[in-house]
Structure formats: structure tokens, C-alpha cells
Amino acid sequence: MALKKVKGSIDRIFDKNLQDLVRGIRNHKDDEAKYISTCIDEIKQELKQENISVKANAVCKLTYLQMLGYDISWAAFNIVEVMSSSKFTYKRMGYLAASQSFHDGTDVIMLTTNQIRKDLNSPNQYDTGVALTGLSCFVTPDLSRDLANDIMTLMSHTKPYIRKKAVLIMYKVFLKYPESLRPAFPRLKEKLDDPDPGVQSAAVNVICELARRNPKNYLSLAPLFFKLMTSSTNNWVLIKIIKLFGALTPLEPRLGKKLIEPLTNLIHSTSAMSLLYECVNTVIAGRTVSGSSGLCVGLSVCASLCVRLCFSLSPSVKYLGLLAMSKILKTHPKSVQSHKDLILQCLDDKDESIRLRALDLLYGMVSKKNLMEIVKKLMLHVDKAEGTTYRDELLTKIIDICSQSNYQYITNFEWYISILVELTRLEGTRHGHLIASQMLDVAVRVKAIRGFAVSQMALLLDSAPLLSGNMQRKGICEVLYAAAWICGEFSEYLEDPVQTLEAMLRPKVSTLPGHIQAVYVQNAAKLFAAVLRNGQQGSQEGAAVQETIQLLTDQLPIFVQSADLEVQERASCFLQLVKYIQKLQQKDVDVGEEVTALFAGELNPVAPKAQKKVPVPEGLDLDAWINDPPSEPESEDEKSKSAFAEEEPQQPRQRHREVDEKELARRREERKQEQANNPFYIKGSTPAPKGYQDTMGVEHIPVVQIDLSVPLKVPGMATSDKYVKIEEERRKRDRAEKGKKKEKKKKREKRSRGDRRNESGPESEEDIRPAQTVDIVTEEMPENALPSDDEDRDPNDPYREAVVATSKSTTEEPADPGQGSDTEDAVSSFPLRCFPDVLLGPLGVTARDLPAMHFMPQKSSKHKKKKQKKEKEEKEKKKKKQHRVPNQEEEESVQNGTVEEEEDPLPVCDVQGNLQDSSRVVVSVIFENKSSSFLKSMEFNVLDSLNAKLQRPEGAGPHDSLSVPFQLPPGVSNEARFVFSVQSIVMPQKLKGTLTFIVKSDDGSSHEKLDFKLHFTCTSYLTTTPCYSDAYAKLLESADMKGSSARLQGVGLPFQHLLAKICFHHHFSVVEKINSCASLYSRSIQGHHICLLVKYTDQTVTIDAKCDESSLLGNLLDEIKLTFSQS
Amino acid sequence: MQFMLLFSRQGKLRLQKWYVPLSDKEKKKITRELVQTVLARKPKMCCFLEWRDLKIVYKRYASLYFCCAIEDQDNELITLEIIHRYVELLDKYFGSVCELDIIFNFEKAYFILDEFLLGGEAQETSKKNVLKAIEQADLLQEASVCLHAGFPPSVLSESFLCSLDIAGVFRRVKLD
């Protein structure tokens, strides 16, 4: 027996132990795998032996091999054997091996339950400890269920060593077997008061982790933890408690208030950074969710603390400071934004992860004021950056920062374009397509920048070989895609299309990727069209056209041979077109226009939310099936049939649309109005009156002279720095100008609201207006789209509050003169619209054309539908003096024209006029049969004057009457239109006329006659035309405007109503309105400009008027006076 | 804490402890990925990185990287503290710990870790208590080994401690 024991020991000495194995592996570096496979074979032999120590040694070696990545799952049963050894050494080894290699899928775990229970209840605390430790790693739901009770008993073990392990492992048990939580919780709570700090901390740990998963259930423990927090000095415990409170405060706002004191105390007293950081996190978290009260006091402390962290020398602490700042930024951008310089400094940090954090922060910190500075700094970093990943990250961040919220912070788009061009110099970046899409986006949406963009793109194309020379720069050549498209699409801005065309047709282009070549070919065609267009102007250009055709016929064959199908197809099409044009040119046929027509039409971007804006029509359920879902898959035929049927109803509708152009025009008009009313809608400038349009705004653009004749070496010739300087100067100038304007204001009481807002001295955020008349071009919106509102904003947008904060002042409520005028029926019954240009936000319009209010009186009469088709409208009124219908408002008597009628009880007529061009007036007459008899054979006749003539069908004599093409049953009304030609519009006039008709009653029929007068007032010839204040100012200065003035006394109306009335009755639109002073504009059908300056003081209205036709003006003023005297 | 890894500058794994059940394949993949990421970082960089939905906290001591994965809400600094505490424990136990100590006594390193952390949470914040528990367990173990194999306890422990005394090769960086 003794001998056997000795023999076993000696055997064991010759076995490899763990140290031998490790040394062996280190000695067999070359054939490690082979060595290990022999070792595993040995281990397999050892495991077959009876001797437990041999087995334990083998398991130990296996555990080591497992760490090296070898599979030992085959030895699971042997591990269980070693675990169940009575010797602590082997048991310990066994449990270690099990904890390292067992997982939920290990089937032998089932066999261990009893062994583990035995160990848990072992009198030796280390046996128990080892079992608990092992169990914590491989506990399964089954084991939890079976052992929960034993572990719960251990929580009250006499030894704290066991208690704390038992408490901690309960957390794992709860996770695997949640039913155990309820019975165990009271005991767990008890452990918070355990005399041993280790057990206490373990209990805090477990409850904290539980509370993070489901905070609601642990609110009742808050007082207990509060006590613990104020009494405990153990940082480990404190951190856990504070974390727990971080989870609880969102649910109980009062808690936040209570916490603020101990937390600030801790922040000020502790030297442990980890505790400090936890406090900051909790304050931020509590603030984020609870909102108003609670931890807001602590926030400023936190912000300054974060700054302190950022100044730390240790990169880790710095990183955490930035991390915490970004959390604050989400809710309180203001408190972080002041530390911009610090963040910028962090960009210089050696550590990439710190720089990336700082970049993230910058995204939320930019404003109009600091955007250029920040981007300039970032551009420097782009140049310095060594790693491409970081550089790419910078690039995307720059673009993100600039383009965020619809380019909200960009004040100078020339600068932005030049930044983009500079970015194209980056080699090997993956983000060529990103830059390209930005170029396209800006060029399409910012109209004013197109000229500049095209010039830059042309240069970019010129340097194209530089870009395409190296295949490694593949990513960046995407930019050429954008460049070619912009040059082609906006070729009218191109100074030298021929040169650009040459650049686009270089043989080297054929090395570009196919899709770019395709764009090249297509846009070469557009450029060719531009060349042809220019070619019509003179013989010199004619020669250029010949040269261009030659160039195209020479170069295009390269593309025709392209392997890319798309390029090939486009090129051959284009080549044929060129050849055909050449033929036509030889025959001296002018083809410029036809070719241009190929590319006519402007592309407008569609607003991203367009679809969302369309209200769902009543009764339409979008979720409902249009056709019942096919019940069985076999009905394949049926399905296709139903799909066809679905399309069917659309076709007639489309046809209908095509036919009804008027309807289309009406809708367009409606849509324009809708857009104008939409404060979030970024729209283009409304067309100003002809003749003034082109002078508007353009000269205010600080034009940067770029010497195109000198080709620069680098493609991005115009450096962004230049624009930074220009922009600064511009802002300075602006401020100076504003100062001047303010003085002027006293003299001229016409000032836009925008200027008044800027009265405060120092330059504020809002003061910075965009450099150019940079309008983001109208995005197409669906008709009957709903006015946009805040719903646009993503509520999850972390920077939402920041955006709201900065844009608030730009979205002030417009002063809508049309609203609230309910005292006056006539006015209020018409939806008065104003164009709140000022609402367009930072990008919409320049300061100069700020609050241009235009009234667009809409006829809300029953004939609304027909009326709206006409762009120029005039309304005339024909009434029967004696039989005024009670529901007709008093105000209608002051309509521009009246038709006086002699006595006759039968028809009531409503005459409405339409002006279509400079010499024709369309008068709509509404015939209403108020009698109880049937009317027929109506004939309408007017006695022509020298000035105005009724247009009669050809062949009819000058005195013939026109028959009205309908009959009138009793109580029915209908409308007929008559066209008049008018020569002079400066004088009002009345035309006499007669209406003859047959009255058919029960006792026979009689012939009746009705005399009336058609009153053409001067107002009738005016059309409501919007005008911008700068164009308006120009108009006033022009020499051929003659002045006149009128005074109205005793006007009791509020000023707004007064304006509304003038606008409505006399077809004016408000240009500017300040307090009780407004400027109005209108235009006659023959192109006379009428400007009014209306001042209102103490029921007295002074109207100073200017017009280039004094008699028209005089008559007009008389009519206005009449309007107010009648009311 | 989700898991802890110890690996050398050469990328050799020295110790791994998983507190979440994962398959071996998954573990290997994560290990390989993390080792690469962490080794690629420059010495002066901060000790944190975001990886998948976890936060990685790592610290290098001499030639060994200690690397922990924690959840989003966990405190990075306290994790750093845990790593440091563990290194101190190893240091106390082995006396100027070096990489070889951990290679040859990897099970001891595990035992110390298990006394310090349980289920990913710190179970004992007192260094003294941890060491005491380990010592006593070791005593128990050696007694049982010697009883069984017939060697006096001192022989075993001294012999391999001497053979490992090549601390000159590895300079322990002073913990900061």
C-alpha cells in the first residue's frame, strides 16, 4: 500500500507539471502547435489514470491551454471529477477550470448541482468560497433555481467572507432566475446594515445594479441610501450610491433638490477623481431628464468642473471632461459654448480620441459668428493630419458642421464653396462623393452663388488631369462629377464655355470612372448648347461655334469607344446631334434655340418633408388595404389584374390635368401663397416688377474679382481665407451702415423691422446677415401642403434646444395687418395674406427686403374659383339702386366700378372685370334673377365711347348688341363676360348700356329693357404687384415720378384696417410698414408705377403719392378718398 | 464589468476572465479584435475607447496590458482604479510582479482576481483582506498537497519562486 503510494508520487514527478508545460511551449516557439498536440495526448493519458493528483495536474495544464485558445470542452467531465475531490488544492483547480471553460451549453453542469450544494454547505469557508466564485462564472438558470435557497442561507453566514460572496452572487442568480428576487430581497436589504463594510458594499453594489435595470421599484430605498451616502466614507460605495441616485432622480424630482447639497459638498471635498466624475454624471443625468428644478444649480458647477478636467495633464481625464461636456451640451448649450477656445485647444491634442471628442463638441457649438473661425482652424488640422482616418473624420465633420440645419450658420456661400474646393486637394480621401454632393446641393439651392460656383468648378475641371492622374486619388475624382454637372447645368454663368468644353473633352478624361465620364458627355452637350446660343450674337462667335463643332467631332469618338455602356450611348447620341447641327449650320439654319430647348427647365430640389406635409384627405385610411390582400398565393393572375385596375383611375385624372391649364395656374398660385405663409419655408425671392428685377440685390453682392485668365497652380485658387477677411470687412461695413441707417431713420420713417431689431450696439448673433442675396431656392412642395411647424424638428435631435434658442428671435410672429380686422366685414371676409419674408430665417432674404407685406385680396365671392385663374383681376360692381340685396355688404358700394341701373325689379347683376393685357378689359357680369319669372333672350349692349369699346364679333356693326348665352329661371344667377378694349387708362369713365330680355310669366311674356352704366374706375386698371423695398426706393428716386398728396380726416379705422382697405379696394401691396406709416405699391396694366406713403396720426391720414402719370394719380387719389368718405 | 483581459505587448493573452457567458468562438473573436485595437494605440493616448456598445478601459503596466470592458453607464475611472488595485495585489503577492510570474502561476493570478472581483463587481475593497484570504487558502492548499505528495511545503514554494527571479528583464513601471 505504502509502496503504491510512493510509486504514484514518483510517477507524478516524471509527469510534466504546469511549469514544464509553459517552459516547453516557450522552448518550442517554432513548432508550438505540434508540441502542444503531443502535450494534449499526454494529458489525455494522464486523465485516464486513477490518481486524482495526476488528473488535477492535467486539468491545470488544460486550463492553461484553454487560455491559449485550445478547445478543452472534451475534458469537461474530468473537470467535474477534479471539482468533487475532497482536497482543497484539487477542488480549487477544478473550480477554476470549470469557471474558465464552462458555459450555458456545457451539459455536464447538470451533474454538478449536488456537488456544489455540498461544497456550499461545507464547514470549511474556503471550500464554500471557491464554490461561490466558480458558480459566479458558470451559473445557469437551472443551477440558480436549485441553489437559490442555499445561497440565500449563506447570506446570513457567520463569516463575512462568505456573506459578501453570497450577496454578490445573488445578483447573478437574480438575472438567471428572477423569481428568486422577491423572497431574497428583504435579506438583501438587511445586508445594507451589515457590520462588515465589505458585505455592506456588496449589498449596495447589487441593489445599485438592480436599480439601474428597473429604478421604479427601488425608490422606497432612497432615504436609506441617502443616509448611507452622507455617512459613508468608502469611495467605492459612494460611487455606487451616487450612480443609484442618478437612476432614481429622473423618477422623483424632489430627490434632485435634496441631493444637490451633499453632491456639491462631495464635489468640493473629494480628491478622488472617479467620485468627482460620478457626481458630475449624476448631476447631468438628473438634469437631462427632470428638466426644470432639481439639479440645475449644480450644472454650472459641473460645467466649470468639466473645464477643470479638460485642463488636466492626463489625457484620460481630459477625455472624460470632454465626454461630460458633450452631455451638458445636449441640454445646456449655453454653458458649454463659452468654452469654445478650450475645445479648440483640445483639437491640438496628441491623442486622437480626444480630438474626435472635441470635434463632436464643436458640431454643437458653432454659430454664425464663429463658424468661419472654427472651420478655418479645422482646415489647418486637415493639412496637418497624418492619419487618413482622422483626416477623413475631420473632412466629414467640417461638412457636417457647415451643412447642419440647412446651412443655418453659413453667412457667405462663396466662402463655403472655396472651402469645398480646398478640400478637394486632399489626397486619398474616401469622401469625394460627400464633397461632390455638397457642391451640387449648394449650387442648386443657393441661386446667388451659382455664378461663383460655376467659375470655381470650371477651374476645377481645368485642373482635372491633376486630379485624375493618380488612380489612388480615385475617391476625390467624384468631385469632377459635381463640377461637370454644375458647369453644364448653369452654363449661362460660364464666362468661356468653349474653354471649359475643351477641358471636359481631354483624352485623359477617359481614364475617369464611367459614371463621371457619362456626366461629362452629357454636360458637354449642355455647354455646346450654350456656345450655340452665344453664337447667334455675332460673327466672331460664329467662328467659335465652328471651332467647337470641330472640337466635338474630333474628341467625341474617344467616348464613343468607351467600354462603359452609358458613356458610349450618350456620346454617340451627342455625336450624331453635333453632326446634324453642323449640317444645319452649313445651310445657315439657326439652331441655337432648338438645341437650348433640349436642356431647358430648371431643376428644383424637393423639400425633404414634402410628402409629410400633404394632409391626409378626410376619409382616407392609409393603413387600409386598397384591394383585399390576396388570400392565396395561387391567385397570381388576379393580383396582376387588380394592380392594373388600381392604376386605371389615375389616367383620366392626369388627362384632366393636362387639359385644364387654368386649374394648374390656380394651383400654382395657391401653392405660392401657401409657401409664402409658411415661416419655415425657405423660398426664393418673389419676382419683383419687371424692369427692376435685374437691378435688385445683384450689385449689393460683394463681388470678388477672380482673375480667370491666370490659371493658378492649385485647383482651389480662391482661398477660403480671403473670404474670411472679406466677410469680416463686410460685417464691419454692415455695422457701420446700420449706424448710418439709424440716423437716417429719423428723417425717413420708412425702415424695415429688421433694422430696428438691430439697434443694440454690440454685434449679436442675429445681426450677422448673409453676405449675398443668398436665397435657398424654393424647394418644391406639394400643393395643398400644410404650413410647416415645429413638427419638423426631430425631438430626438440632441441639439434641438440649441437650434431653438438661436432661431427664436428670427421667428418672431409677423405683424399681420390682415388679422384681427373683424370690425370690418368686407375686409375680414377676405383672407388677407401677408408674405412674412422676415421669417425666412437666416438664409431666406437679405435685410433689405425684410418685411415686405403684400396683400393679396382674394375674391371670396361665389365666383372665387373662376376668378383665381386670372392673374390680373378687377372687380366691378353692378347693382340695382332700388333693389339692393340685404346680404351685400355696405362696402361693396365703394368697389372700383359701379353699374348703375334703371328701375327694373327683375335681374340683379354683378359685374366683375378682368384685365388681361394693356388695352383689354374683361368685364364679368353676373345676372341674377330676383323675380319669380323666367327670363330669356337677353341681349347686352353698350354705347361705345372713344376710349372704350365693347369688342363685338367680327362682322357685327358698332351698335349691335351681344346676346347673353343663357336663360335665367327664377332665383338663378349666371355670369357672362364681355371684352372691352381701352385706350387710355388715366381717366375713369362710365359707359351707358342696356340689357333687353323677355320675361315669361304665367300670363304671357313681355319684352323688357334695363338701362345701366358701367363704371370704369382708375383703380380697375391697377394690378396688385409685390415690390421689394430696395426696388421701391429706386423707384422713388427716379426723376419721372410726379408727386401728389391727399388728406383724409376723421378716419376711425385702425391703421391696419385702413391699409388693408386700401390694398384690397385699390389693388395695392404693402412694401414696408413701420408703426403708423407704410409704403404701398401698385402697377397699372399699362406699366405705370404708383407709390403711396400712408401716414396715420389722430384719425388723419396723409397719403403722399408718386406716379409717372399725374392724371392717373389724381384720379386714383380721388377714388381712395371716396372709398373712405363712403365708409 | 463584462470581462477582463491581460495580454502582452506581443499580443499574447496572459489571462482572461469573462463575467458574461459567451461561446468560445465569440470570446476568441473579441479577444483578437481588442488586442489589435489596444496595441495600435500610442502610449500617450487616453485609456478609454468606445468599442461596439461597450467602453474599453485599458492600462499598460510594463509589458502587460490590462484591459476591461464596461457598460455604458459604468464609471471609467473606477474601472481604472480596479485595474490598478489588481496590479497592486499581484505585486504584493508575488513581490515585484513581472509577466513571467503571471505566466507560470496563472492559476494564482486567477485566484487573486477571484478574491478581488466576483461576477464582475468588486467584492473586497481592502487589499489586506484579499491577501489574507489568498494566503489562508494557499496554506490550506499547500498543506493538502504536501500531505498528499509527501513534500514539505517550503521546498515547493521556494524552488519555483527562485527560478522565476529574473525581474531584471522586466522593469516594473511605477504606478502613477
mmCIF file of C-alpha atoms in Angstrom, chain A residues 470-665:
data_model
loop_
_atom_site.group_PDB
_atom_site.id
_atom_site.type_symbol
_atom_site.label_atom_id
_atom_site.label_comp_id
_atom_site.label_asym_id
_atom_site.label_seq_id
_atom_site.Cartn_x
_atom_site.Cartn_y
_atom_site.Cartn_z
ATOM 1 C CA ASN A 470 -3.275 59.197 -59.994
ATOM 2 C CA MET A 471 -5.595 56.293 -59.629
ATOM 3 C CA GLN A 472 -5.069 56.444 -55.901
ATOM 4 C CA ARG A 473 -6.989 59.660 -55.863
ATOM 5 C CA LYS A 474 -9.931 57.768 -57.100
ATOM 6 C CA GLY A 475 -12.157 58.872 -54.248
ATOM 7 C CA ILE A 476 -11.689 62.540 -54.887
ATOM 8 C CA CYS A 477 -12.421 62.385 -58.598
ATOM 9 C CA GLU A 478 -16.080 62.163 -57.612
ATOM 10 C CA VAL A 479 -15.807 65.909 -57.248
ATOM 11 C CA LEU A 480 -15.428 66.185 -61.010
ATOM 12 C CA TYR A 481 -18.848 64.674 -61.313
ATOM 13 C CA ALA A 482 -20.286 67.642 -59.455
ATOM 14 C CA ALA A 483 -18.029 70.121 -61.223
ATOM 15 C CA ALA A 484 -19.044 68.935 -64.675
ATOM 16 C CA TRP A 485 -22.698 68.935 -63.819
ATOM 17 C CA ILE A 486 -22.677 72.415 -62.304
ATOM 18 C CA CYS A 487 -20.774 73.843 -65.262
ATOM 19 C CA GLY A 488 -23.196 72.251 -67.665
ATOM 20 C CA GLU A 489 -26.406 72.988 -65.872
ATOM 21 C CA PHE A 490 -25.629 76.610 -65.149
ATOM 22 C CA SER A 491 -23.670 77.206 -68.309
ATOM 23 C CA GLU A 492 -25.235 80.660 -68.684
ATOM 24 C CA TYR A 493 -22.915 81.846 -65.927
ATOM 25 C CA LEU A 494 -19.863 80.480 -67.648
ATOM 26 C CA GLU A 495 -17.513 83.127 -68.993
ATOM 27 C CA ASP A 496 -15.792 80.958 -71.501
ATOM 28 C CA PRO A 497 -17.816 77.854 -72.245
ATOM 29 C CA VAL A 498 -15.510 76.868 -75.069
ATOM 30 C CA GLN A 499 -12.535 76.628 -72.779
ATOM 31 C CA THR A 500 -14.441 74.542 -70.271
ATOM 32 C CA LEU A 501 -15.712 72.374 -73.076
ATOM 33 C CA GLU A 502 -12.152 71.769 -74.166
ATOM 34 C CA ALA A 503 -11.210 70.829 -70.633
ATOM 35 C CA MET A 504 -14.055 68.383 -70.460
ATOM 36 C CA LEU A 505 -13.120 66.630 -73.658
ATOM 37 C CA ARG A 506 -9.472 65.995 -72.975
ATOM 38 C CA PRO A 507 -8.402 62.460 -73.780
ATOM 39 C CA LYS A 508 -7.368 61.969 -70.168
ATOM 40 C CA VAL A 509 -10.973 62.195 -69.105
ATOM 41 C CA SER A 510 -11.431 58.711 -70.471
ATOM 42 C CA THR A 511 -9.457 57.348 -67.523
ATOM 43 C CA LEU A 512 -12.157 58.513 -65.132
ATOM 44 C CA PRO A 513 -14.782 56.092 -63.840
ATOM 45 C CA GLY A 514 -17.675 55.522 -66.209
ATOM 46 C CA HIS A 515 -20.388 57.354 -64.357
ATOM 47 C CA ILE A 516 -18.293 60.515 -64.260
ATOM 48 C CA GLN A 517 -17.500 60.286 -67.947
ATOM 49 C CA ALA A 518 -21.184 59.948 -68.658
ATOM 50 C CA VAL A 519 -21.846 63.186 -66.827
ATOM 51 C CA TYR A 520 -19.005 64.797 -68.710
ATOM 52 C CA VAL A 521 -20.521 63.880 -72.053
ATOM 53 C CA GLN A 522 -23.995 64.974 -71.076
ATOM 54 C CA ASN A 523 -22.801 68.305 -69.787
ATOM 55 C CA ALA A 524 -20.520 68.838 -72.730
ATOM 56 C CA ALA A 525 -23.762 68.794 -74.669
ATOM 57 C CA LYS A 526 -25.211 71.472 -72.420
ATOM 58 C CA LEU A 527 -22.105 73.574 -72.883
ATOM 59 C CA PHE A 528 -22.356 73.101 -76.608
ATOM 60 C CA ALA A 529 -25.873 74.445 -76.419
ATOM 61 C CA ALA A 530 -24.543 77.454 -74.543
ATOM 62 C CA VAL A 531 -21.904 78.023 -77.207
ATOM 63 C CA LEU A 532 -24.536 77.865 -79.922
ATOM 64 C CA ARG A 533 -26.677 80.324 -78.020
ATOM 65 C CA ASN A 534 -23.795 82.748 -77.812
ATOM 66 C CA GLY A 535 -23.022 82.057 -81.435
ATOM 67 C CA GLN A 536 -26.148 83.829 -82.583
ATOM 68 C CA GLN A 537 -24.854 87.112 -81.345
ATOM 69 C CA GLY A 538 -22.116 87.841 -83.794
ATOM 70 C CA SER A 539 -19.846 86.648 -86.492
ATOM 71 C CA GLN A 540 -16.933 86.290 -84.157
ATOM 72 C CA GLU A 541 -18.874 83.881 -82.058
ATOM 73 C CA GLY A 542 -19.943 82.190 -85.227
ATOM 74 C CA ALA A 543 -16.370 81.208 -85.793
ATOM 75 C CA ALA A 544 -16.180 79.923 -82.262
ATOM 76 C CA VAL A 545 -19.162 77.728 -82.968
ATOM 77 C CA GLN A 546 -17.396 76.245 -85.970
ATOM 78 C CA GLU A 547 -14.333 75.548 -83.872
ATOM 79 C CA THR A 548 -16.403 73.960 -81.169
ATOM 80 C CA ILE A 549 -18.123 71.694 -83.624
ATOM 81 C CA GLN A 550 -14.746 70.691 -84.937
ATOM 82 C CA LEU A 551 -13.539 70.014 -81.412
ATOM 83 C CA LEU A 552 -16.530 67.893 -80.633
ATOM 84 C CA THR A 553 -16.288 65.824 -83.777
ATOM 85 C CA ASP A 554 -12.611 65.275 -83.027
ATOM 86 C CA GLN A 555 -12.924 64.375 -79.379
ATOM 87 C CA LEU A 556 -16.240 62.620 -79.001
ATOM 88 C CA PRO A 557 -15.147 59.417 -80.783
ATOM 89 C CA ILE A 558 -12.951 58.684 -77.750
ATOM 90 C CA PHE A 559 -16.066 58.430 -75.659
ATOM 91 C CA VAL A 560 -17.984 56.556 -78.304
ATOM 92 C CA GLN A 561 -15.373 53.830 -77.945
ATOM 93 C CA SER A 562 -15.758 53.732 -74.188
ATOM 94 C CA ALA A 563 -16.265 50.382 -72.554
ATOM 95 C CA ASP A 564 -18.889 51.868 -70.321
ATOM 96 C CA LEU A 565 -22.266 51.468 -71.977
ATOM 97 C CA GLU A 566 -23.723 54.638 -70.552
ATOM 98 C CA VAL A 567 -20.830 56.753 -71.789
ATOM 99 C CA GLN A 568 -20.920 55.081 -75.152
ATOM 100 C CA GLU A 569 -24.598 55.643 -75.623
ATOM 101 C CA ARG A 570 -24.597 59.277 -74.570
ATOM 102 C CA ALA A 571 -21.509 60.038 -76.614
ATOM 103 C CA SER A 572 -22.827 58.519 -79.807
ATOM 104 C CA CYS A 573 -26.135 60.313 -79.391
ATOM 105 C CA PHE A 574 -24.371 63.570 -78.863
ATOM 106 C CA LEU A 575 -22.009 62.995 -81.749
ATOM 107 C CA GLN A 576 -24.883 62.435 -84.115
ATOM 108 C CA LEU A 577 -26.543 65.558 -82.822
ATOM 109 C CA VAL A 578 -23.377 67.556 -83.426
ATOM 110 C CA LYS A 579 -23.082 66.241 -86.970
ATOM 111 C CA TYR A 580 -26.661 67.117 -87.664
ATOM 112 C CA ILE A 581 -26.220 70.610 -86.286
ATOM 113 C CA GLN A 582 -23.130 71.009 -88.387
ATOM 114 C CA LYS A 583 -25.154 70.241 -91.464
ATOM 115 C CA LEU A 584 -27.814 72.724 -90.478
ATOM 116 C CA GLN A 585 -25.215 75.336 -89.759
ATOM 117 C CA GLN A 586 -23.789 74.940 -93.196
ATOM 118 C CA LYS A 587 -27.248 75.681 -94.521
ATOM 119 C CA ASP A 588 -27.277 78.746 -92.302
ATOM 120 C CA VAL A 589 -30.145 77.446 -90.252
ATOM 121 C CA ASP A 590 -30.212 78.920 -86.826
ATOM 122 C CA VAL A 591 -30.426 76.053 -84.386
ATOM 123 C CA GLY A 592 -29.264 77.707 -81.146
ATOM 124 C CA GLU A 593 -32.686 77.929 -79.641
ATOM 125 C CA GLU A 594 -33.720 74.426 -80.521
ATOM 126 C CA VAL A 595 -30.623 72.940 -79.006
ATOM 127 C CA THR A 596 -31.013 75.071 -75.904
ATOM 128 C CA ALA A 597 -34.558 73.853 -75.601
ATOM 129 C CA LEU A 598 -33.169 70.363 -75.131
ATOM 130 C CA PHE A 599 -31.868 71.404 -71.766
ATOM 131 C CA ALA A 600 -34.425 73.981 -70.798
ATOM 132 C CA GLY A 601 -36.121 73.992 -67.487
ATOM 133 C CA GLU A 602 -34.833 74.450 -64.028
ATOM 134 C CA LEU A 603 -34.307 71.715 -61.533
ATOM 135 C CA ASN A 604 -35.697 72.474 -58.153
ATOM 136 C CA PRO A 605 -34.975 70.441 -55.093
ATOM 137 C CA VAL A 606 -37.876 68.837 -53.368
ATOM 138 C CA ALA A 607 -38.246 69.645 -49.727
ATOM 139 C CA PRO A 608 -37.339 66.668 -47.580
ATOM 140 C CA LYS A 609 -40.567 66.858 -45.674
ATOM 141 C CA ALA A 610 -42.721 67.437 -48.743
ATOM 142 C CA GLN A 611 -44.537 64.161 -48.528
ATOM 143 C CA LYS A 612 -45.235 64.595 -44.857
ATOM 144 C CA LYS A 613 -46.776 67.983 -45.416
ATOM 145 C CA VAL A 614 -49.579 66.735 -47.564
ATOM 146 C CA PRO A 615 -52.581 66.366 -45.313
ATOM 147 C CA VAL A 616 -54.250 63.034 -45.490
ATOM 148 C CA PRO A 617 -57.612 63.684 -47.112
ATOM 149 C CA GLU A 618 -60.588 63.037 -44.969
ATOM 150 C CA GLY A 619 -61.888 59.555 -45.122
ATOM 151 C CA LEU A 620 -58.659 58.127 -46.453
ATOM 152 C CA ASP A 621 -57.150 55.426 -44.347
ATOM 153 C CA LEU A 622 -53.586 54.906 -45.388
ATOM 154 C CA ASP A 623 -53.315 51.661 -43.500
ATOM 155 C CA ALA A 624 -56.321 50.121 -45.109
ATOM 156 C CA TRP A 625 -55.848 47.787 -47.990
ATOM 157 C CA ILE A 626 -56.682 49.225 -51.331
ATOM 158 C CA ASN A 627 -57.522 45.788 -52.515
ATOM 159 C CA ASP A 628 -58.027 42.976 -50.124
ATOM 160 C CA PRO A 629 -54.782 41.104 -49.726
ATOM 161 C CA PRO A 630 -54.745 38.031 -51.886
ATOM 162 C CA SER A 631 -55.869 35.221 -49.711
ATOM 163 C CA GLU A 632 -53.970 32.552 -51.549
ATOM 164 C CA PRO A 633 -50.754 32.767 -53.427
ATOM 165 C CA GLU A 634 -52.213 30.845 -56.328
ATOM 166 C CA SER A 635 -54.244 33.837 -57.481
ATOM 167 C CA GLU A 636 -51.310 35.295 -59.310
ATOM 168 C CA ASP A 637 -53.390 36.407 -62.283
ATOM 169 C CA GLU A 638 -55.937 38.059 -60.120
ATOM 170 C CA LYS A 639 -53.288 40.024 -58.381
ATOM 171 C CA SER A 640 -51.885 41.499 -61.530
ATOM 172 C CA LYS A 641 -55.382 42.334 -62.635
ATOM 173 C CA SER A 642 -56.096 44.203 -59.503
ATOM 174 C CA ALA A 643 -52.846 46.081 -59.762
ATOM 175 C CA PHE A 644 -53.879 47.193 -63.184
ATOM 176 C CA ALA A 645 -57.274 48.252 -62.011
ATOM 177 C CA GLU A 646 -55.635 50.330 -59.395
ATOM 178 C CA GLU A 647 -53.813 52.400 -61.949
ATOM 179 C CA GLU A 648 -56.837 52.921 -64.068
ATOM 180 C CA PRO A 649 -58.495 55.762 -62.218
ATOM 181 C CA GLN A 650 -55.335 57.754 -62.360
ATOM 182 C CA GLN A 651 -55.224 58.065 -66.066
ATOM 183 C CA PRO A 652 -58.335 60.128 -66.622
ATOM 184 C CA ARG A 653 -57.271 62.341 -63.802
ATOM 185 C CA GLN A 654 -53.977 63.074 -65.458
ATOM 186 C CA ARG A 655 -55.618 63.807 -68.720
ATOM 187 C CA HIS A 656 -57.904 66.155 -66.953
ATOM 188 C CA ARG A 657 -54.944 67.940 -65.509
ATOM 189 C CA GLU A 658 -53.237 68.420 -68.777
ATOM 190 C CA VAL A 659 -56.324 69.907 -70.291
ATOM 191 C CA ASP A 660 -57.122 72.300 -67.531
ATOM 192 C CA GLU A 661 -54.201 74.630 -67.626
ATOM 193 C CA LYS A 662 -56.141 77.233 -65.790
ATOM 194 C CA GLU A 663 -56.645 74.893 -62.962
ATOM 195 C CA LEU A 664 -52.922 74.330 -62.894
ATOM 196 C CA ALA A 665 -52.228 78.027 -62.803
#
